[in-house]
Structures are given as structure tokens and as C-alpha cells.
Amino acid sequence: MIVTMCVPGQVVWTDQFSTLLSYQDRRIIDDERLSIERPFTKDWNLHIRKVKHSDQGTYHCQLNTVPVKAKTVNLRVEVPAKIIEHLSTQDVTVQENDQVTLVCNVTGVPTPDVTWYRHVSGQRGVEKQSEFPPGTDKVGVNGEVLVIHNVTRYCGDIYECVAFNGVPPAVNHLIKVEVQFAPEIYLHNKRIGQDEGKETILECTVTAFPHAQAVWTRNGNEIRTLSQKYRLEIYDEDRHTITLSLRMFSIERHDFGTYTCIASNKLGEDSESMILYEYSAHIPTTTTTTPITTTTTTSLLSRNTDASVLRPPYLEPDTPNSIFPRVEGRGHNSKPINTYRPITYPDPRILQQSGEGGSNGKVLQSNMGSGGVSGVASLHCSSIFSVVILCACVLL
């Protein structure tokens, strides 16, 4: 950086501390970044290379004449934003209903603005880059600190702070927030009907973090796959959700009854029960009337009766509604070759359960304070808001 120039004569440069920097065209101090350049005869330019923030201040060019002539130059050095990693929050794990504080410690001249973004899970992956992918929500601005109150599982995502003060480049820092919560079990059906001799599948969906230990029980006893009667399979639905599937082969009369799915982790336990009943015993009675006599007949399907007219016993593998045994590491809809699933029928009198919603969250935002200390942006995240935005944020 060239500070200024002076007219010919005995010329000296001094800094704000009256330190003699140069005399004529010779450098006096040991700092090799400084030199005197004279593109023209009357020029005495002070050239400072690799400018530092400590170089900022007032410089004086003095011509030793009578009277003495001098020129003053004020040098202001701008410093790009920088994030101090060891003073900033790293990846953090909290429990549901706790409070979490995210800190992004930044420096720079002028003082950088800090903007917070949240990268919504299930969409494009997040990498350290300057352009933000789809699924990125802006949750706060101008604050080195982001506080999330009343944390729920829907607040678990990757948060990014971006600091910029007008001096390129902008810098960023990623913080992964994971929220631990007790298991919750969801059953698609509370009652399932099937005939003796057929097979059926009981499924329960478990959401938990850390992952829960899930089992099926009957009469208080855990069902194990030690015999050819049962087969247990686990499906990975997403990062916090699994489906535990119990396949039962060749159902016998004593197999009908109540089955319970139990899931537990270090934060708690949940259980839901499902009833498997004999479908044939629940077929309604039909009445046939003639002018002479009235006959009442009850249709019962035996084990060998062809039921294809009433309901097909199997779905083909390519049928959209069929569900196949899944293998861990493969998708829910993946299927082994030549595998079929028997149809099971929920009780028509029992409505399927629906998922539960929740209320909106809040965001409280404040600007940077004086003295280069940032203010606090506060995010109140209470529950699920919608299918896409799992943790809604509303500006106060």
C-alpha cells in the first residue's frame, strides 16, 4: 500500500508514535515491508506491503524546510471476518426440553455481521460452501449467539453461522445439533384379521434417539426367532425411525390374541398393543328369503376353501400395496426374489390412527451490541409445524 507522497527536500516519514520510519529514500526501521518509492523526482511515497491491522494509524510526511512543511495521512486497515473455531460451539447433543446455546465467535474490522441458517434434514446434504442448498432456512441475523429454548426432536439439524463485514471472503461454521428423546410407537392398525393356516405380518414403527431396543411380546413373553414359526425383521425408515416387523407362518388357533410392541432407551419406554383375530369368525351373517320358507345361512371359510372371490390370499410382488421382507441396509420397498406377502385385513370398525401435530415455535432476534460484542438471537422451538418444516420458527 502506498500511503502518500511529498515534494523534494530532506524528507522523513514518522508514524503515530513519532517513530522515524525513513530519511530521504532510506528505510530507518527493520521492517522490510516498508520502502520509499519515487516514480517521479518530486515523489517520496511510503510503500507498505502485506498490510496488517497493527499498521493502522496516522502517518506524517515532513519536509525539513523553514518553516517546516508536513502532510498527515490516516490509514484505516480493514480485516476480513474470521471465525475462531476453538471458541465456537462444536457439534452438540442435548435432551428434549433442554436449552441449547450455539456460539459463533468472530473477529474482523469492521465488526462482521453474523447470520444463522438452518439446513433442514432430509433434503440436500450440507457442505462447507458459500452458496446454500435448497432446504436452508434463515433463522437469525446479526448475532454471535443463537439460543434454542425448549428443544424438541424437530430442532435436530445442522446450523450454520455466516460472518461477513464487506471485506471478502465471507466465512462460515457448521454445528450439528442432535436431540435425544424417549421412544414413541405408532401402529398403523390396532386390529388385524387372518385365517388359520395363513401367515400374517404385524408391524410397529418406533421413533427414538438414541435408537431404541424394540421387541414384540405375547402374554408378557418376548417373541424370539428360535423356531420356524416367527421371523423378525427391522427396517430403517430414517435417521431416528425403524419399523419392527413380526412375520407369523401358518397361524394356529392359539396364535390369535393380543401382541404388544415394546421399545425402550435410556430416556424412557413406550408400548402399544395389537389384536390378531380369526377373520372367518367375524364374517357377517346373511339371510336368504323365499315366498315359501326363510333360511338363515352363515358363511364360514374353512382352511381349504377358495377365498379368491371374497379376497385374494396373496398380492403379487409388483403390486403397490404389497410389503416384502426387508434387509437391513436396503430400502423399505426392497424385496427378495420370489417373495410374497399374504393380505391382512384391519377390522373395518376400527379407524387407523393418524399422526399427531403440534404448535408453532418462536424466534427471538436481537442486533449486535456496542463494543464489537454481538447480541443474542433466540430460537424457541416447541414442536412440529408441518410435514416439510419440522421445527417452525416465527419472528417475534
CSV table of C-alpha atoms in Angstrom, one decimal:
chain,number,residue,atom,x,y,z
A,1,MET,CA,0.0,0.0,0.0
A,2,ILE,CA,1.3,3.4,-1.0
A,3,VAL,CA,0.4,5.9,1.7
A,4,THR,CA,1.1,9.3,0.1
A,5,MET,CA,3.9,11.5,-1.4
A,6,CYS,CA,5.8,14.7,-0.7
A,7,VAL,CA,7.8,17.4,-2.5
A,8,PRO,CA,11.6,17.2,-2.8
A,9,GLY,CA,13.9,18.1,0.1
A,10,GLN,CA,15.1,16.4,3.3
A,11,VAL,CA,12.0,14.2,3.7
A,12,VAL,CA,11.2,12.0,6.7
A,13,TRP,CA,8.3,9.7,7.5
A,14,THR,CA,7.1,9.1,11.0
A,15,ASP,CA,4.2,7.1,12.4
A,16,GLN,CA,1.6,7.9,15.1
A,17,PHE,CA,4.1,7.1,17.8
A,18,SER,CA,6.6,9.6,16.3
A,19,THR,CA,8.8,6.7,15.3
A,20,LEU,CA,11.2,7.6,12.5
A,21,LEU,CA,10.5,5.3,9.5
A,22,SER,CA,12.6,6.7,6.8
A,23,TYR,CA,15.0,9.5,5.9
A,24,GLN,CA,15.2,10.6,2.3
A,25,ASP,CA,15.0,7.4,0.3
A,26,ARG,CA,16.4,5.2,3.0
A,27,ARG,CA,14.4,3.0,5.4
A,28,ILE,CA,15.4,3.5,9.0
A,29,ILE,CA,13.5,0.7,10.9
A,30,ASP,CA,14.0,-3.0,10.4
A,31,ASP,CA,10.5,-3.7,8.9
A,32,GLU,CA,11.3,-4.9,5.4
A,33,ARG,CA,7.7,-4.4,4.4
A,34,LEU,CA,8.3,-0.6,4.2
A,35,SER,CA,10.2,1.2,1.4
A,36,ILE,CA,10.4,4.6,-0.2
A,37,GLU,CA,9.3,4.8,-3.9
A,38,ARG,CA,10.0,7.7,-6.2
A,39,PRO,CA,8.2,7.2,-9.5
A,40,PHE,CA,8.8,10.9,-10.2
A,41,THR,CA,11.5,13.3,-8.9
A,42,LYS,CA,9.2,15.1,-6.5
A,43,ASP,CA,7.6,11.9,-5.1
A,44,TRP,CA,8.6,10.4,-1.8
A,45,ASN,CA,6.0,7.6,-1.4
A,46,LEU,CA,5.9,5.3,1.6
A,47,HIS,CA,5.1,1.8,0.4
A,48,ILE,CA,3.8,-0.7,3.0
A,49,ARG,CA,3.5,-4.3,1.8
A,50,LYS,CA,1.4,-7.0,3.4
A,51,VAL,CA,-0.6,-4.6,5.5
A,52,LYS,CA,-1.5,-5.7,9.0
A,53,HIS,CA,-4.2,-4.4,11.3
A,54,SER,CA,-1.4,-3.0,13.5
A,55,ASP,CA,-0.3,-0.7,10.7
A,56,GLN,CA,-3.5,1.3,11.1
A,57,GLY,CA,-3.0,4.8,12.3
A,58,THR,CA,-1.6,8.3,11.4
A,59,TYR,CA,1.5,8.8,9.3
A,60,HIS,CA,3.4,12.1,8.8
A,61,CYS,CA,5.5,13.2,5.9
A,62,GLN,CA,7.7,16.1,7.0
A,63,LEU,CA,9.8,18.3,4.8
A,64,ASN,CA,12.7,20.0,6.7
A,65,THR,CA,12.4,23.5,5.4
A,66,VAL,CA,11.9,26.8,7.1
A,67,PRO,CA,9.2,26.8,8.0
A,68,VAL,CA,8.8,23.0,8.3
A,69,LYS,CA,6.1,21.6,6.0
A,70,ALA,CA,4.2,18.4,6.8
A,71,LYS,CA,1.4,16.3,5.5
A,72,THR,CA,-0.7,13.8,7.5
A,73,VAL,CA,-2.3,10.6,6.3
A,74,ASN,CA,-4.8,8.5,8.2
A,75,LEU,CA,-4.5,4.8,7.3
A,76,ARG,CA,-7.5,2.6,8.2
A,77,VAL,CA,-7.0,-1.2,7.7
A,78,GLU,CA,-10.0,-3.4,7.1
A,79,VAL,CA,-9.7,-7.1,8.1
A,80,PRO,CA,-11.8,-9.9,6.7
A,81,ALA,CA,-14.1,-11.8,9.0
A,82,LYS,CA,-12.6,-14.7,10.8
A,83,ILE,CA,-14.3,-17.4,12.9
A,84,ILE,CA,-12.3,-18.5,16.0
A,85,GLU,CA,-13.0,-22.3,15.9
A,86,HIS,CA,-11.9,-23.2,19.4
A,87,LEU,CA,-14.1,-20.5,20.9
A,88,SER,CA,-17.1,-21.5,18.8
A,89,THR,CA,-19.6,-24.3,19.5
A,90,GLN,CA,-18.8,-27.7,18.0
A,91,ASP,CA,-21.4,-30.5,17.4
A,92,VAL,CA,-23.7,-30.8,20.4
A,93,THR,CA,-26.1,-33.4,21.7
A,94,VAL,CA,-29.0,-32.4,24.1
A,95,GLN,CA,-32.1,-33.9,25.5
A,96,GLU,CA,-35.6,-32.9,24.6
A,97,ASN,CA,-37.0,-29.9,26.5
A,98,ASP,CA,-33.4,-28.7,27.3
A,99,GLN,CA,-32.0,-25.3,26.2
A,100,VAL,CA,-29.0,-25.2,23.8
A,101,THR,CA,-26.7,-22.2,23.1
A,102,LEU,CA,-24.8,-22.0,19.9
A,103,VAL,CA,-21.8,-19.6,19.7
A,104,CYS,CA,-20.0,-18.4,16.6
A,105,ASN,CA,-17.0,-16.3,17.8
A,106,VAL,CA,-15.9,-14.0,15.1
A,107,THR,CA,-13.4,-11.2,14.6
A,108,GLY,CA,-12.8,-8.6,11.8
A,109,VAL,CA,-12.7,-4.9,11.0
A,110,PRO,CA,-15.3,-3.6,10.7
A,111,THR,CA,-17.2,-5.8,13.1
A,112,PRO,CA,-18.7,-8.7,11.0
A,113,ASP,CA,-22.5,-9.3,10.8
A,114,VAL,CA,-23.3,-12.9,11.8
A,115,THR,CA,-26.3,-14.6,10.1
A,116,TRP,CA,-27.7,-18.0,11.1
A,117,TYR,CA,-29.1,-20.6,8.8
A,118,ARG,CA,-30.7,-24.0,9.5
A,119,HIS,CA,-30.2,-26.8,7.0
A,120,VAL,CA,-33.4,-28.9,7.1
A,121,SER,CA,-32.9,-32.7,7.3
A,122,GLY,CA,-33.9,-35.0,4.6
A,123,GLN,CA,-33.0,-32.6,1.8
A,124,ARG,CA,-29.7,-31.9,0.1
A,125,GLY,CA,-26.5,-32.6,2.0
A,126,VAL,CA,-24.7,-29.8,3.7
A,127,GLU,CA,-21.1,-29.0,2.8
A,128,LYS,CA,-18.9,-26.0,3.7
A,129,GLN,CA,-19.6,-23.8,0.8
A,130,SER,CA,-20.7,-20.2,0.2
A,131,GLU,CA,-23.9,-21.0,-1.7
A,132,PHE,CA,-26.7,-22.5,0.3
A,133,PRO,CA,-28.5,-25.6,-1.0
A,134,PRO,CA,-32.3,-26.0,-1.1
A,135,GLY,CA,-33.9,-26.7,2.3
A,136,THR,CA,-31.9,-23.9,4.0
A,137,ASP,CA,-33.9,-21.6,6.4
A,138,LYS,CA,-32.7,-18.3,7.7
A,139,VAL,CA,-33.3,-18.3,11.4
A,140,GLY,CA,-31.4,-15.4,12.8
A,141,VAL,CA,-29.3,-12.4,11.9
A,142,ASN,CA,-26.6,-10.2,13.5
A,143,GLY,CA,-25.7,-12.3,16.5
A,144,GLU,CA,-22.8,-14.4,17.5
A,145,VAL,CA,-25.1,-16.4,19.9
A,146,LEU,CA,-28.2,-18.4,18.9
A,147,VAL,CA,-30.3,-19.8,21.8
A,148,ILE,CA,-32.8,-22.6,21.2
A,149,HIS,CA,-35.3,-22.8,24.0
A,150,ASN,CA,-37.5,-25.9,24.8
A,151,VAL,CA,-35.6,-28.1,22.4
A,152,THR,CA,-37.7,-30.8,20.7
A,153,ARG,CA,-36.7,-33.6,18.4
A,154,TYR,CA,-37.7,-31.5,15.4
A,155,CYS,CA,-34.9,-29.0,16.2
A,156,GLY,CA,-32.2,-31.5,15.5
A,157,ASP,CA,-30.5,-30.3,12.3
A,158,ILE,CA,-27.3,-28.7,11.1
A,159,TYR,CA,-27.0,-25.0,11.9
A,160,GLU,CA,-24.6,-22.7,10.1
A,161,CYS,CA,-23.3,-19.2,11.0
A,162,VAL,CA,-22.0,-17.0,8.3
A,163,ALA,CA,-19.9,-14.0,9.1
A,164,PHE,CA,-19.2,-11.1,6.7
A,165,ASN,CA,-18.1,-7.5,7.1
A,166,GLY,CA,-17.9,-6.3,3.5
A,167,VAL,CA,-14.3,-7.5,3.1
A,168,PRO,CA,-14.3,-10.7,1.1
A,169,PRO,CA,-14.4,-13.6,1.7
A,170,ALA,CA,-17.4,-14.5,3.9
A,171,VAL,CA,-16.6,-17.3,6.4
A,172,ASN,CA,-18.9,-20.0,7.9
A,173,HIS,CA,-19.1,-22.6,10.6
A,174,LEU,CA,-21.3,-25.6,10.8
A,175,ILE,CA,-22.8,-27.0,14.1
A,176,LYS,CA,-24.7,-30.3,14.2
A,177,VAL,CA,-27.4,-30.4,16.9
A,178,GLU,CA,-28.8,-33.8,17.9
A,179,VAL,CA,-31.7,-34.1,20.2
A,180,GLN,CA,-32.2,-37.2,22.4
A,181,PHE,CA,-35.8,-38.3,23.2
A,182,ALA,CA,-37.7,-41.3,24.6
A,183,PRO,CA,-39.3,-43.8,22.2
A,184,GLU,CA,-42.7,-43.4,20.6
A,185,ILE,CA,-44.5,-46.2,19.0
A,186,TYR,CA,-47.0,-45.9,16.2
A,187,LEU,CA,-49.3,-48.8,15.0
A,188,HIS,CA,-50.9,-48.5,11.6
A,189,ASN,CA,-53.7,-50.8,12.8
A,190,LYS,CA,-54.9,-51.9,16.2
A,191,ARG,CA,-56.7,-55.0,14.9
A,192,ILE,CA,-55.8,-57.4,12.1
A,193,GLY,CA,-57.8,-60.4,10.9
A,194,GLN,CA,-56.5,-63.6,9.3
A,195,ASP,CA,-57.5,-67.2,8.8
A,196,GLU,CA,-55.9,-70.3,10.4
A,197,GLY,CA,-53.2,-71.8,8.3
A,198,LYS,CA,-52.3,-68.5,6.7
A,199,GLU,CA,-49.4,-66.2,7.5
A,200,THR,CA,-49.6,-62.5,8.5
A,201,ILE,CA,-47.3,-59.6,9.4
A,202,LEU,CA,-47.5,-57.4,12.5
A,203,GLU,CA,-45.6,-54.1,12.2
A,204,CYS,CA,-44.9,-51.3,14.7
A,205,THR,CA,-43.0,-48.1,13.9
A,206,VAL,CA,-40.6,-46.8,16.6
A,207,THR,CA,-39.1,-43.3,16.7
A,208,ALA,CA,-36.4,-42.7,19.2
A,209,PHE,CA,-32.8,-41.3,19.7
A,210,PRO,CA,-30.7,-42.9,20.7
A,211,HIS,CA,-32.1,-45.9,18.8
A,212,ALA,CA,-34.4,-47.9,21.0
A,213,GLN,CA,-34.3,-51.6,21.7
A,214,ALA,CA,-37.7,-52.9,20.3
A,215,VAL,CA,-39.4,-56.3,20.8
A,216,TRP,CA,-42.7,-58.0,20.2
A,217,THR,CA,-44.2,-59.8,23.2
A,218,ARG,CA,-47.1,-62.1,23.8
A,219,ASN,CA,-48.6,-62.7,27.2
A,220,GLY,CA,-45.6,-60.9,28.7
A,221,ASN,CA,-43.0,-63.1,26.9
A,222,GLU,CA,-40.6,-61.8,24.3
A,223,ILE,CA,-41.1,-63.4,20.9
A,224,ARG,CA,-37.9,-64.8,19.6
A,225,THR,CA,-37.0,-66.3,16.2
A,226,LEU,CA,-35.7,-69.6,17.6
A,227,SER,CA,-38.3,-71.6,15.7
A,228,GLN,CA,-39.7,-71.6,12.2
A,229,LYS,CA,-42.9,-70.0,13.5
A,230,TYR,CA,-41.7,-66.4,13.5
A,231,ARG,CA,-39.4,-64.1,11.6
A,232,LEU,CA,-38.4,-60.7,12.9
A,233,GLU,CA,-37.2,-58.0,10.6
A,234,ILE,CA,-36.0,-54.4,11.1
A,235,TYR,CA,-36.5,-51.7,8.6
A,236,ASP,CA,-34.5,-48.4,8.7
A,237,GLU,CA,-37.1,-45.7,7.8
A,238,ASP,CA,-34.9,-42.6,8.5
A,239,ARG,CA,-32.2,-41.5,10.9
A,240,HIS,CA,-34.4,-41.9,14.1
A,241,THR,CA,-37.2,-44.3,12.9
A,242,ILE,CA,-37.3,-48.0,12.5
A,243,THR,CA,-40.1,-50.5,11.8
A,244,LEU,CA,-40.1,-53.8,13.7
A,245,SER,CA,-41.9,-56.5,11.6
A,246,LEU,CA,-43.1,-59.8,13.0
A,247,ARG,CA,-44.0,-62.4,10.3
A,248,MET,CA,-46.0,-65.3,11.6
A,249,PHE,CA,-46.2,-68.5,9.5
A,250,SER,CA,-49.1,-71.0,9.5
A,251,ILE,CA,-51.3,-69.4,12.1
A,252,GLU,CA,-52.9,-71.7,14.6
A,253,ARG,CA,-56.0,-71.0,16.8
A,254,HIS,CA,-53.9,-70.4,19.9
A,255,ASP,CA,-51.9,-67.7,18.0
A,256,PHE,CA,-54.9,-65.3,18.0
A,257,GLY,CA,-54.9,-62.7,20.7
A,258,THR,CA,-53.0,-59.6,21.8
A,259,TYR,CA,-49.5,-58.8,20.8
A,260,THR,CA,-47.5,-55.9,22.3
A,261,CYS,CA,-44.7,-53.9,20.8
A,262,ILE,CA,-42.3,-52.5,23.4
A,263,ALA,CA,-39.4,-50.0,22.8
A,264,SER,CA,-37.0,-48.6,25.3
A,265,ASN,CA,-33.8,-46.5,25.5
A,266,LYS,CA,-32.1,-44.7,28.3
A,267,LEU,CA,-34.7,-41.9,28.3
A,268,GLY,CA,-37.8,-44.0,28.6
A,269,GLU,CA,-40.1,-46.7,27.3
A,270,ASP,CA,-43.3,-47.0,25.2
A,271,SER,CA,-45.6,-49.8,24.3
A,272,GLU,CA,-48.6,-50.4,22.0
A,273,SER,CA,-50.8,-53.5,21.6
A,274,MET,CA,-52.4,-55.0,18.6
A,275,ILE,CA,-55.1,-57.7,18.4
A,276,LEU,CA,-54.8,-60.6,15.9
A,277,TYR,CA,-58.2,-62.2,15.5
A,278,GLU,CA,-59.7,-65.0,13.3
A,279,TYR,CA,-61.1,-63.4,10.2
A,280,SER,CA,-63.6,-66.2,9.4
A,281,ALA,CA,-65.3,-65.9,12.7
A,282,HIS,CA,-66.1,-62.3,12.0
A,283,ILE,CA,-67.8,-62.7,8.6
A,284,PRO,CA,-71.4,-61.3,9.0
A,285,THR,CA,-74.5,-63.5,8.8
A,286,THR,CA,-76.5,-63.3,5.5
A,287,THR,CA,-80.3,-64.0,5.3
A,288,THR,CA,-82.0,-65.5,2.1
A,289,THR,CA,-85.8,-65.3,1.9
A,290,THR,CA,-88.2,-67.1,-0.5
A,291,PRO,CA,-92.1,-66.9,-0.7
A,292,ILE,CA,-92.4,-70.3,1.0
A,293,THR,CA,-89.6,-70.6,3.6
A,294,THR,CA,-86.9,-68.4,5.1
A,295,THR,CA,-83.4,-69.9,5.5
A,296,THR,CA,-80.6,-68.3,7.5
A,297,THR,CA,-77.1,-69.4,6.5
A,298,THR,CA,-73.7,-68.3,7.9
A,299,SER,CA,-70.7,-68.3,5.5
A,300,LEU,CA,-67.6,-69.7,7.1
A,301,LEU,CA,-64.4,-70.1,5.3
A,302,SER,CA,-62.5,-73.3,6.0
A,303,ARG,CA,-58.8,-73.6,5.8
A,304,ASN,CA,-59.1,-75.2,2.3
A,305,THR,CA,-61.9,-73.0,1.0
A,306,ASP,CA,-61.1,-70.9,-2.1
A,307,ALA,CA,-61.5,-67.4,-0.9
A,308,SER,CA,-60.3,-65.6,-4.1
A,309,VAL,CA,-63.9,-64.4,-4.7
A,310,LEU,CA,-64.0,-62.6,-1.4
A,311,ARG,CA,-60.4,-61.6,-1.1
A,312,PRO,CA,-57.2,-62.7,-2.8
A,313,PRO,CA,-54.9,-64.6,-0.4
A,314,TYR,CA,-51.7,-63.0,-1.8
A,315,LEU,CA,-50.6,-59.9,-3.6
A,316,GLU,CA,-48.1,-60.1,-6.5
A,317,PRO,CA,-44.7,-58.7,-5.8
A,318,ASP,CA,-45.2,-55.7,-8.1
A,319,THR,CA,-48.5,-54.7,-6.5
A,320,PRO,CA,-48.0,-51.3,-4.9
A,321,ASN,CA,-49.7,-52.3,-1.6
A,322,SER,CA,-47.6,-55.4,-1.1
A,323,ILE,CA,-44.9,-55.3,1.6
A,324,PHE,CA,-41.9,-57.5,1.4
A,325,PRO,CA,-39.4,-58.6,4.0
A,326,ARG,CA,-36.7,-56.0,4.2
A,327,VAL,CA,-33.0,-56.5,4.7
A,328,GLU,CA,-31.1,-54.0,6.9
A,329,GLY,CA,-29.2,-51.5,4.7
A,330,ARG,CA,-31.8,-51.7,2.0
A,331,GLY,CA,-34.9,-49.5,1.5
A,332,HIS,CA,-38.3,-50.3,2.9
A,333,ASN,CA,-39.7,-51.3,-0.5
A,334,SER,CA,-36.8,-53.5,-1.5
A,335,LYS,CA,-37.7,-57.2,-1.8
A,336,PRO,CA,-36.1,-60.6,-2.1
A,337,ILE,CA,-36.7,-62.6,-5.3
A,338,ASN,CA,-39.9,-64.7,-5.4
A,339,THR,CA,-41.2,-63.5,-2.1
A,340,TYR,CA,-44.9,-62.9,-1.4
A,341,ARG,CA,-46.8,-61.4,1.4
A,342,PRO,CA,-50.3,-62.5,2.5
A,343,ILE,CA,-53.0,-60.0,2.8
A,344,THR,CA,-54.1,-59.0,6.3
A,345,TYR,CA,-57.3,-57.1,7.0
A,346,PRO,CA,-57.8,-54.5,9.6
A,347,ASP,CA,-61.1,-54.5,11.5
A,348,PRO,CA,-63.5,-52.3,9.4
A,349,ARG,CA,-64.9,-50.9,12.6
A,350,ILE,CA,-61.5,-49.6,13.8
A,351,LEU,CA,-60.2,-46.5,12.2
A,352,GLN,CA,-56.5,-46.2,11.6
A,353,GLN,CA,-54.7,-43.8,13.8
A,354,SER,CA,-53.3,-40.6,12.5
A,355,GLY,CA,-50.1,-38.8,13.4
A,356,GLU,CA,-50.2,-36.0,15.9
A,357,GLY,CA,-49.3,-32.5,15.1
A,358,GLY,CA,-48.2,-29.7,17.4
A,359,SER,CA,-47.8,-26.0,17.8
A,360,ASN,CA,-45.5,-23.4,16.3
A,361,GLY,CA,-42.2,-22.3,17.7
A,362,LYS,CA,-40.7,-18.8,18.1
A,363,VAL,CA,-37.6,-17.0,17.1
A,364,LEU,CA,-36.3,-14.0,19.1
A,365,GLN,CA,-33.7,-12.0,17.4
A,366,SER,CA,-31.5,-9.0,18.5
A,367,ASN,CA,-28.9,-6.9,16.9
A,368,MET,CA,-25.2,-6.7,17.8
A,369,GLY,CA,-24.3,-4.7,20.8
A,370,SER,CA,-21.7,-2.0,21.0
A,371,GLY,CA,-18.0,-2.5,21.5
A,372,GLY,CA,-17.9,-5.3,18.9
A,373,VAL,CA,-19.8,-7.7,21.1
A,374,SER,CA,-22.7,-9.4,19.3
A,375,GLY,CA,-26.2,-9.6,20.6
A,376,VAL,CA,-28.2,-12.8,21.1
A,377,ALA,CA,-30.6,-14.4,18.6
A,378,SER,CA,-33.0,-16.7,20.4
A,379,LEU,CA,-34.9,-19.5,18.8
A,380,HIS,CA,-37.9,-21.1,20.6
A,381,CYS,CA,-38.6,-24.5,19.1
A,382,SER,CA,-41.5,-26.2,20.6
A,383,SER,CA,-43.0,-28.8,18.3
A,384,ILE,CA,-43.7,-29.9,14.7
A,385,PHE,CA,-45.3,-27.3,12.5
A,386,SER,CA,-45.7,-29.1,9.2
A,387,VAL,CA,-44.6,-32.1,7.2
A,388,VAL,CA,-41.8,-30.1,5.4
A,389,ILE,CA,-40.8,-27.7,8.1
A,390,LEU,CA,-40.4,-30.0,11.1
A,391,CYS,CA,-39.5,-27.1,13.5
A,392,ALA,CA,-41.3,-23.9,12.6
A,393,CYS,CA,-39.7,-20.6,13.6
A,394,VAL,CA,-41.8,-17.4,13.9
A,395,LEU,CA,-40.1,-14.0,14.4
A,396,LEU,CA,-41.3,-12.1,17.4
